[in-house]
Amino acid sequence: MSVEFPSNWPRDLKVQLCHDWLSGMRGGERVLEILCQGFPEAPIYTLLSNPDAISETIKSHPIHTSWLQNLPGINQHYRSYLPLFPAAINSLTPAPADILISTSHCVAKSLRPHPGALHISYCFTPMRYAWLFYEEYFGSNPAKALIIKPILAALRRWDRATSDRVDRFVAISQHVRQRIRHCYDRDADVVYPPVNTHMWTPDPSGAKGEFDLIVSALVPYKRIDLAVTAYNRSGYPLTIVGVGGQLASLRQMAGDNITFLERQSDDDILELYRRSRLLVFPGEEDFGIVPVEAQSCGTPVVAYRKGGATETVVEDQTGVFFDAQTPEALQEAVEQCGQREWDATTLHSHAERFGVANFIQGMADVIQKVTVG
């Protein structure tokens, strides 16, 4: 995706980038990719990198990895090395620069910049593994908890202490801004992540199919089980796109009206977004790219009224909220949404608030504030 940068983009500054790890192309890597285009000569500091799993744009930059890169099986099992992450990020020594920009949900924000460099951290969330979703990552085994929980307590202390290495936090949402205040006692600017609204567009024909859609990783905190239970009761067709540890159990509990598609290409997901009656978003997210993509394609959203969805979905204009994570509340919201007429142009126009150009301008403004004062 080729993008344009505004007149106040800091082209003359010497910039370095830091990302937690480079093991795939998810939302965080899409943010990094845009920053790579804006700073084509910037080196990238990261814990580890899998060249086969990242874009050509990112690979074109000098990539400096930690000693974790040399450990056996690191690309497949990096989460198992979580207790080593602080030592690994501390082992990286950035060269002189004007600005270090970290894109972080784990330890990238803890990289110590070269003396004299300013550190701006684009924060997806404070260290997810230490502060949130313990059982999602480590399970509920009591014996494992006896070992892991003291380690996580130490990680939280370290994570909070190293927040002092950041000169300016930028949160992906107001929801994450509040979490930064809670975890680090620091304020943050808010710049929403970029969504490619030029790619995610409504079907010109306006045609809709008779099915609802979920696009999600199949892990516990996403609450896909809630949707499966609700649709088992209603019998209305539901298509679920995604993979994850809950795939087998969700298949087992799902009725014949629920279809699982696992991994799909962007082109296939575009068609599903366009043709679906509505998108279901039953979990609490820091931001949530998927609801914005669906709205950009002219599809309304049924979302749990908590977290980032409250900032991306406008009730009665682009979707419907439900207040309790129960099958009954979700089913009622789905019925309300399905009975209404929705305007695809309005939905797409709202999604453009989260477009790539707005992200770039927001980051340019933050950098200007930090460097000029």
C-alpha positions as a printed NumPy array, in Angstrom:
array([[  0.   ,   0.   ,   0.   ],
       [  1.523,   3.278,  -1.151],
       [  0.759,   6.258,   1.084],
       [  1.348,  10.013,   1.019],
       [  2.917,  11.959,   3.866],
       [  1.946,  15.529,   4.843],
       [  4.091,  18.628,   4.576],
       [  4.893,  18.559,   8.304],
       [  6.187,  14.983,   8.177],
       [  9.666,  15.012,   9.831],
       [ 11.724,  14.02 ,   6.799],
       [ 14.949,  15.597,   8.071],
       [ 15.092,  13.807,  11.428],
       [ 17.2  ,  10.72 ,  12.057],
       [ 14.641,   8.158,  13.209],
       [ 14.888,   4.636,  14.627],
       [ 12.043,   2.143,  14.99 ],
       [ 11.464,  -0.57 ,  17.579],
       [  8.874,  -3.364,  17.436],
       [  8.358,  -6.197,  19.917],
       [  9.007,  -8.998,  17.412],
       [  8.604,  -9.603,  13.691],
       [  6.849, -12.944,  13.315],
       [  3.877, -12.122,  11.074],
       [  1.827,  -9.363,   9.469],
       [ -0.943,  -8.48 ,  11.886],
       [ -2.338,  -5.087,  12.886],
       [  0.802,  -3.993,  14.724],
       [  3.027,  -4.83 ,  11.781],
       [  0.738,  -2.836,   9.458],
       [  1.386,   0.201,  11.659],
       [  5.129,  -0.472,  11.534],
       [  4.95 ,  -0.871,   7.753],
       [  3.519,   2.629,   7.333],
       [  6.2  ,   4.086,   9.6  ],
       [  8.793,   2.244,   7.496],
       [  7.46 ,   4.012,   4.407],
       [  7.62 ,   7.345,   6.198],
       [ 11.177,   6.727,   7.4  ],
       [ 12.733,   4.647,   4.594],
       [ 16.23 ,   4.618,   6.116],
       [ 15.241,   3.903,   9.719],
       [ 16.752,   0.803,  11.345],
       [ 14.407,  -1.51 ,  13.252],
       [ 15.286,  -2.912,  16.683],
       [ 13.364,  -6.024,  17.725],
       [ 13.635,  -9.114,  19.913],
       [ 13.488, -11.502,  16.958],
       [ 12.621, -11.598,  13.283],
       [ 11.295, -14.218,  10.885],
       [ 12.077, -12.869,   7.385],
       [  9.627, -15.284,   5.758],
       [  6.715, -13.831,   7.749],
       [  7.107, -10.081,   7.16 ],
       [  6.524,  -7.738,   4.241],
       [  9.113,  -6.625,   1.716],
       [  8.748,  -3.064,   3.015],
       [  9.808,  -4.081,   6.52 ],
       [ 12.518,  -6.435,   5.248],
       [ 14.078,  -3.599,   3.253],
       [ 15.148,  -1.906,   6.512],
       [ 18.21 ,  -2.825,   8.595],
       [ 16.87 ,  -5.145,  11.325],
       [ 18.76 ,  -5.519,  14.605],
       [ 17.646,  -8.502,  16.701],
       [ 18.491,  -9.514,  20.257],
       [ 20.285, -12.696,  21.302],
       [ 16.876, -14.375,  21.511],
       [ 17.155, -14.778,  17.733],
       [ 19.726, -17.537,  18.277],
       [ 17.643, -19.679,  20.651],
       [ 16.19 , -22.941,  19.285],
       [ 12.586, -22.809,  18.094],
       [ 12.271, -19.135,  18.98 ],
       [  9.983, -18.197,  16.073],
       [  7.436, -20.866,  17.017],
       [  7.678, -20.672,  20.815],
       [  8.742, -17.117,  21.646],
       [  6.053, -16.675,  24.319],
       [  7.736, -19.416,  26.338],
       [ 10.754, -17.118,  26.696],
       [  8.734, -14.276,  28.248],
       [ 10.861, -14.078,  31.452],
       [ 13.907, -13.377,  29.24 ],
       [ 12.315, -10.496,  27.328],
       [ 13.516,  -7.707,  29.682],
       [ 17.139,  -8.847,  29.474],
       [ 16.831,  -9.259,  25.715],
       [ 15.434,  -5.774,  25.066],
       [ 18.045,  -4.287,  27.4  ],
       [ 20.779,  -5.937,  25.321],
       [ 19.895,  -3.83 ,  22.28 ],
       [ 21.926,  -0.625,  21.988],
       [ 20.517,   1.915,  19.527],
       [ 22.938,   4.193,  17.695],
       [ 22.703,   7.999,  17.971],
       [ 19.454,   9.406,  16.558],
       [ 16.966,  12.237,  16.929],
       [ 13.921,  10.081,  17.673],
       [ 13.182,   6.479,  18.606],
       [  9.619,   5.402,  17.791],
       [  8.522,   2.14 ,  19.396],
       [  5.352,   0.278,  18.438],
       [  4.663,  -1.77 ,  21.517],
       [  2.324,  -4.166,  23.267],
       [  5.056,  -5.911,  25.243],
       [  8.65 ,  -4.699,  25.725],
       [  9.465,  -2.425,  22.768],
       [  8.53 ,   0.619,  24.813],
       [ 11.262,  -0.372,  27.299],
       [ 14.13 ,  -0.024,  24.821],
       [ 16.524,   2.564,  26.207],
       [ 17.194,   5.208,  23.522],
       [ 20.658,   6.559,  22.844],
       [ 21.407,   9.56 ,  25.095],
       [ 19.923,  12.671,  23.519],
       [ 17.286,  10.814,  21.488],
       [ 13.588,  11.358,  22.202],
       [ 11.44 ,   8.242,  22.63 ],
       [  7.848,   8.206,  21.355],
       [  5.984,   4.97 ,  22.124],
       [  2.927,   4.057,  20.049],
       [  1.252,   1.823,  22.604],
       [ -1.197,  -0.891,  21.567],
       [ -1.576,  -1.698,  25.281],
       [  0.663,  -1.924,  28.346],
       [  2.446,  -5.297,  28.408],
       [ -0.439,  -7.608,  27.568],
       [  1.139, -10.758,  28.983],
       [  1.781,  -9.236,  32.418],
       [ -1.295,  -7.064,  32.983],
       [ -4.108,  -8.743,  31.021],
       [ -5.593, -12.04 ,  29.89 ],
       [ -3.434, -14.283,  32.08 ],
       [ -5.338, -17.499,  31.323],
       [ -5.443, -16.819,  27.563],
       [ -1.668, -17.115,  27.369],
       [ -0.776, -19.433,  30.233],
       [ -3.904, -21.5  ,  30.886],
       [ -5.573, -22.154,  34.229],
       [ -3.245, -24.884,  35.539],
       [ -2.79 , -24.18 ,  39.303],
       [  0.717, -25.675,  39.377],
       [  1.826, -23.482,  36.486],
       [  0.254, -20.459,  38.183],
       [  2.488, -20.941,  41.236],
       [  5.508, -20.493,  38.971],
       [  4.2  , -17.925,  36.509],
       [  2.426, -15.443,  38.782],
       [  5.542, -14.324,  40.718],
       [  7.32 , -13.88 ,  37.382],
       [  4.455, -11.758,  36.077],
       [  4.508,  -9.633,  39.233],
       [  8.206,  -8.935,  38.629],
       [  7.473,  -8.138,  34.971],
       [  4.804,  -5.639,  35.982],
       [  7.244,  -3.862,  38.303],
       [  9.871,  -3.768,  35.55 ],
       [  7.324,  -2.647,  32.944],
       [  6.175,   0.234,  35.121],
       [  9.732,   1.29 ,  36.007],
       [ 10.875,   1.328,  32.373],
       [  7.957,   3.531,  31.324],
       [ 10.318,   6.357,  32.344],
       [ 12.321,   5.591,  29.192],
       [  9.445,   7.022,  27.128],
       [  9.186,  10.769,  26.538],
       [  5.723,  10.63 ,  24.959],
       [  3.111,   7.884,  24.909],
       [  0.638,   7.63 ,  22.039],
       [ -2.335,   5.327,  22.688],
       [ -4.353,   3.536,  20.02 ],
       [ -7.627,   4.504,  21.743],
       [ -9.057,   6.376,  24.698],
       [ -9.542,   2.949,  26.285],
       [ -5.795,   2.267,  26.119],
       [ -5.058,   5.823,  27.234],
       [ -6.886,   5.066,  30.482],
       [ -4.93 ,   1.826,  30.862],
       [ -1.637,   3.704,  30.402],
       [ -2.714,   6.085,  33.156],
       [ -3.524,   3.144,  35.425],
       [ -0.376,   1.106,  34.73 ],
       [  2.229,   3.836,  34.289],
       [  0.673,   6.949,  35.846],
       [  1.351,   8.71 ,  32.529],
       [ -0.926,  10.51 ,  30.088],
       [ -0.957,   9.823,  26.35 ],
       [ -2.011,  11.343,  23.059],
       [ -4.497,   9.255,  21.072],
       [ -3.91 ,   8.392,  17.413],
       [ -6.166,   5.655,  16.073],
       [ -4.525,   2.813,  14.098],
       [ -4.731,   2.989,  10.299],
       [ -7.418,   1.154,   8.339],
       [ -7.114,   0.881,   4.568],
       [-10.515,   2.321,   3.696],
       [ -9.514,   2.46 ,   0.019],
       [ -9.408,  -1.344,  -0.026],
       [-12.348,  -2.034,   2.306],
       [-15.238,  -0.581,   0.281],
       [-18.957,  -1.404,  -0.094],
       [-20.213,  -3.585,  -2.929],
       [-21.34 ,  -1.204,  -5.697],
       [-24.457,  -3.325,  -6.197],
       [-25.415,  -3.094,  -2.534],
       [-26.246,  -6.803,  -2.527],
       [-26.36 ,  -8.545,   0.855],
       [-26.479, -12.221,   1.723],
       [-28.49 , -13.946,   4.433],
       [-25.75 , -14.602,   6.952],
       [-23.936, -12.809,   9.765],
       [-20.168, -12.694,  10.17 ],
       [-17.385, -12.974,  12.747],
       [-13.73 , -12.353,  11.852],
       [-11.556, -13.091,  14.869],
       [ -8.822, -15.098,  16.498],
       [-10.516, -18.001,  18.268],
       [ -9.224, -17.436,  21.801],
       [-11.187, -17.134,  25.068],
       [-11.256, -13.376,  25.615],
       [-12.785, -12.794,  22.155],
       [-15.985, -14.482,  23.489],
       [-16.831, -16.273,  20.268],
       [-18.478, -18.939,  22.441],
       [-21.095, -16.336,  23.366],
       [-21.99 , -15.816,  19.719],
       [-22.103, -19.554,  19.008],
       [-24.567, -20.071,  21.863],
       [-26.744, -17.165,  20.696],
       [-26.826, -18.362,  17.086],
       [-27.483, -21.946,  18.123],
       [-30.654, -20.611,  19.722],
       [-31.727, -18.355,  16.85 ],
       [-30.797, -20.729,  14.034],
       [-29.747, -17.815,  11.804],
       [-26.696, -18.513,   9.576],
       [-23.368, -17.369,  11.03 ],
       [-19.977, -17.54 ,   9.304],
       [-16.869, -17.502,  11.513],
       [-13.485, -16.664,   9.96 ],
       [-10.434, -17.352,  12.098],
       [ -8.175, -19.874,  13.774],
       [ -6.983, -20.378,  17.323],
       [ -6.942, -22.658,  20.318],
       [-10.739, -22.732,  20.639],
       [-11.455, -23.833,  17.071],
       [-12.12 , -27.481,  17.922],
       [-14.302, -26.767,  20.953],
       [-16.306, -24.114,  19.096],
       [-16.889, -26.498,  16.186],
       [-18.117, -29.099,  18.643],
       [-20.65 , -26.779,  20.259],
       [-21.857, -25.148,  17.011],
       [-25.063, -26.088,  15.23 ],
       [-25.469, -26.747,  11.506],
       [-26.267, -23.074,  10.869],
       [-22.71 , -22.046,  11.84 ],
       [-19.897, -22.287,   9.267],
       [-16.16 , -22.119,  10.054],
       [-13.832, -20.915,   7.282],
       [-10.52 , -20.689,   9.193],
       [ -7.884, -18.662,   7.28 ],
       [ -9.061, -16.531,   4.343],
       [ -7.331, -14.131,   1.952],
       [ -7.993, -10.393,   2.125],
       [ -9.985, -10.654,  -1.113],
       [-12.194, -13.375,   0.369],
       [-12.692, -11.414,   3.594],
       [-13.61 ,  -8.338,   1.539],
       [-16.4  , -10.308,  -0.145],
       [-17.597, -11.657,   3.204],
       [-17.643,  -8.173,   4.732],
       [-19.603,  -6.853,   1.76 ],
       [-22.146,  -9.67 ,   1.586],
       [-22.824, -10.254,   5.286],
       [-25.928,  -8.8  ,   6.898],
       [-23.961,  -7.655,   9.959],
       [-20.702,  -8.224,  11.845],
       [-20.746,  -9.621,  15.386],
       [-18.055,  -8.36 ,  17.782],
       [-18.743,  -9.956,  21.179],
       [-15.476,  -9.339,  23.084],
       [-13.706,  -6.397,  24.684],
       [-10.827,  -5.037,  22.587],
       [ -8.248,  -2.29 ,  22.983],
       [ -9.356,  -0.855,  19.627],
       [-10.663,  -3.443,  17.178],
       [ -9.693,  -3.113,  13.512],
       [-12.315,  -5.608,  12.3  ],
       [-15.415,  -3.509,  13.133],
       [-13.903,  -0.555,  11.259],
       [-13.135,  -2.735,   8.225],
       [-16.707,  -4.054,   8.23 ],
       [-18.19 ,  -0.55 ,   8.468],
       [-15.882,   0.573,   5.669],
       [-17.46 ,  -2.184,   3.566],
       [-20.962,  -0.916,   4.373],
       [-21.777,  -3.532,   7.007],
       [-23.184,  -2.603,  10.447],
       [-21.724,  -3.969,  13.681],
       [-23.238,  -5.588,  16.765],
       [-20.701,  -4.979,  19.538],
       [-20.252,  -5.357,  23.275],
       [-20.461,  -1.907,  24.824],
       [-16.979,  -1.824,  26.309],
       [-13.431,  -1.068,  25.166],
       [-12.443,   0.235,  21.774],
       [-15.744,  -0.582,  20.063],
       [-17.375,   2.313,  21.922],
       [-15.024,   4.616,  19.989],
       [-15.449,   3.043,  16.548],
       [-19.164,   2.176,  16.403],
       [-21.883,   4.86 ,  16.561],
       [-25.086,   3.494,  18.028],
       [-28.051,   3.549,  15.623],
       [-25.861,   5.039,  12.868],
       [-23.287,   2.302,  12.238],
       [-24.336,  -0.45 ,  14.629],
       [-26.023,  -1.682,  17.799],
       [-24.49 ,  -2.317,  21.234],
       [-25.342,  -4.906,  23.875],
       [-24.548,  -4.269,  27.538],
       [-24.23 ,  -7.729,  29.09 ],
       [-22.101, -10.588,  27.752],
       [-24.987, -13.039,  27.695],
       [-26.468, -14.959,  24.749],
       [-29.82 , -13.282,  25.383],
       [-28.429,  -9.74 ,  25.218],
       [-26.41 , -10.513,  22.098],
       [-29.352, -12.193,  20.384],
       [-31.599,  -9.206,  21.1  ],
       [-29.038,  -6.772,  19.655],
       [-28.617,  -8.944,  16.545],
       [-32.378,  -8.961,  16.015],
       [-32.537,  -5.167,  16.359],
       [-29.659,  -4.686,  13.931],
       [-31.063,  -7.141,  11.411],
       [-34.448,  -5.414,  11.312],
       [-33.04 ,  -1.989,  10.404],
       [-32.063,  -0.432,   7.106],
       [-28.434,   0.714,   7.032],
       [-26.845,   3.165,   4.614],
       [-23.56 ,   1.844,   3.203],
       [-22.322,   5.332,   2.313],
       [-22.813,   6.533,   5.891],
       [-21.015,   3.475,   7.232],
       [-18.05 ,   3.92 ,   4.886],
       [-17.816,   7.663,   5.582],
       [-17.658,   6.986,   9.316],
       [-14.884,   4.416,   8.822],
       [-12.802,   6.99 ,   6.953],
       [-12.187,   8.725,  10.307],
       [ -9.797,   5.832,  10.929],
       [ -8.117,   5.926,   7.526],
       [ -4.384,   5.815,   6.856],
       [ -4.13 ,   9.544,   6.116],
       [ -5.532,  10.44 ,   9.541],
       [ -3.058,   8.106,  11.261],
       [ -0.115,   9.651,   9.397],
       [ -1.257,  13.198,  10.154],
       [ -1.8  ,  12.317,  13.812],
       [  1.698,  10.887,  14.151],
       [  3.204,  13.873,  12.323],
       [  1.489,  16.221,  14.766],
       [  2.749,  14.264,  17.799],
       [  6.325,  14.202,  16.498],
       [  6.154,  17.931,  15.808],
       [  4.907,  18.624,  19.35 ],
       [  7.677,  16.525,  20.878],
       [ 10.499,  17.97 ,  18.8  ],
       [  9.399,  21.604,  18.58 ],
       [  7.631,  21.865,  21.934]])
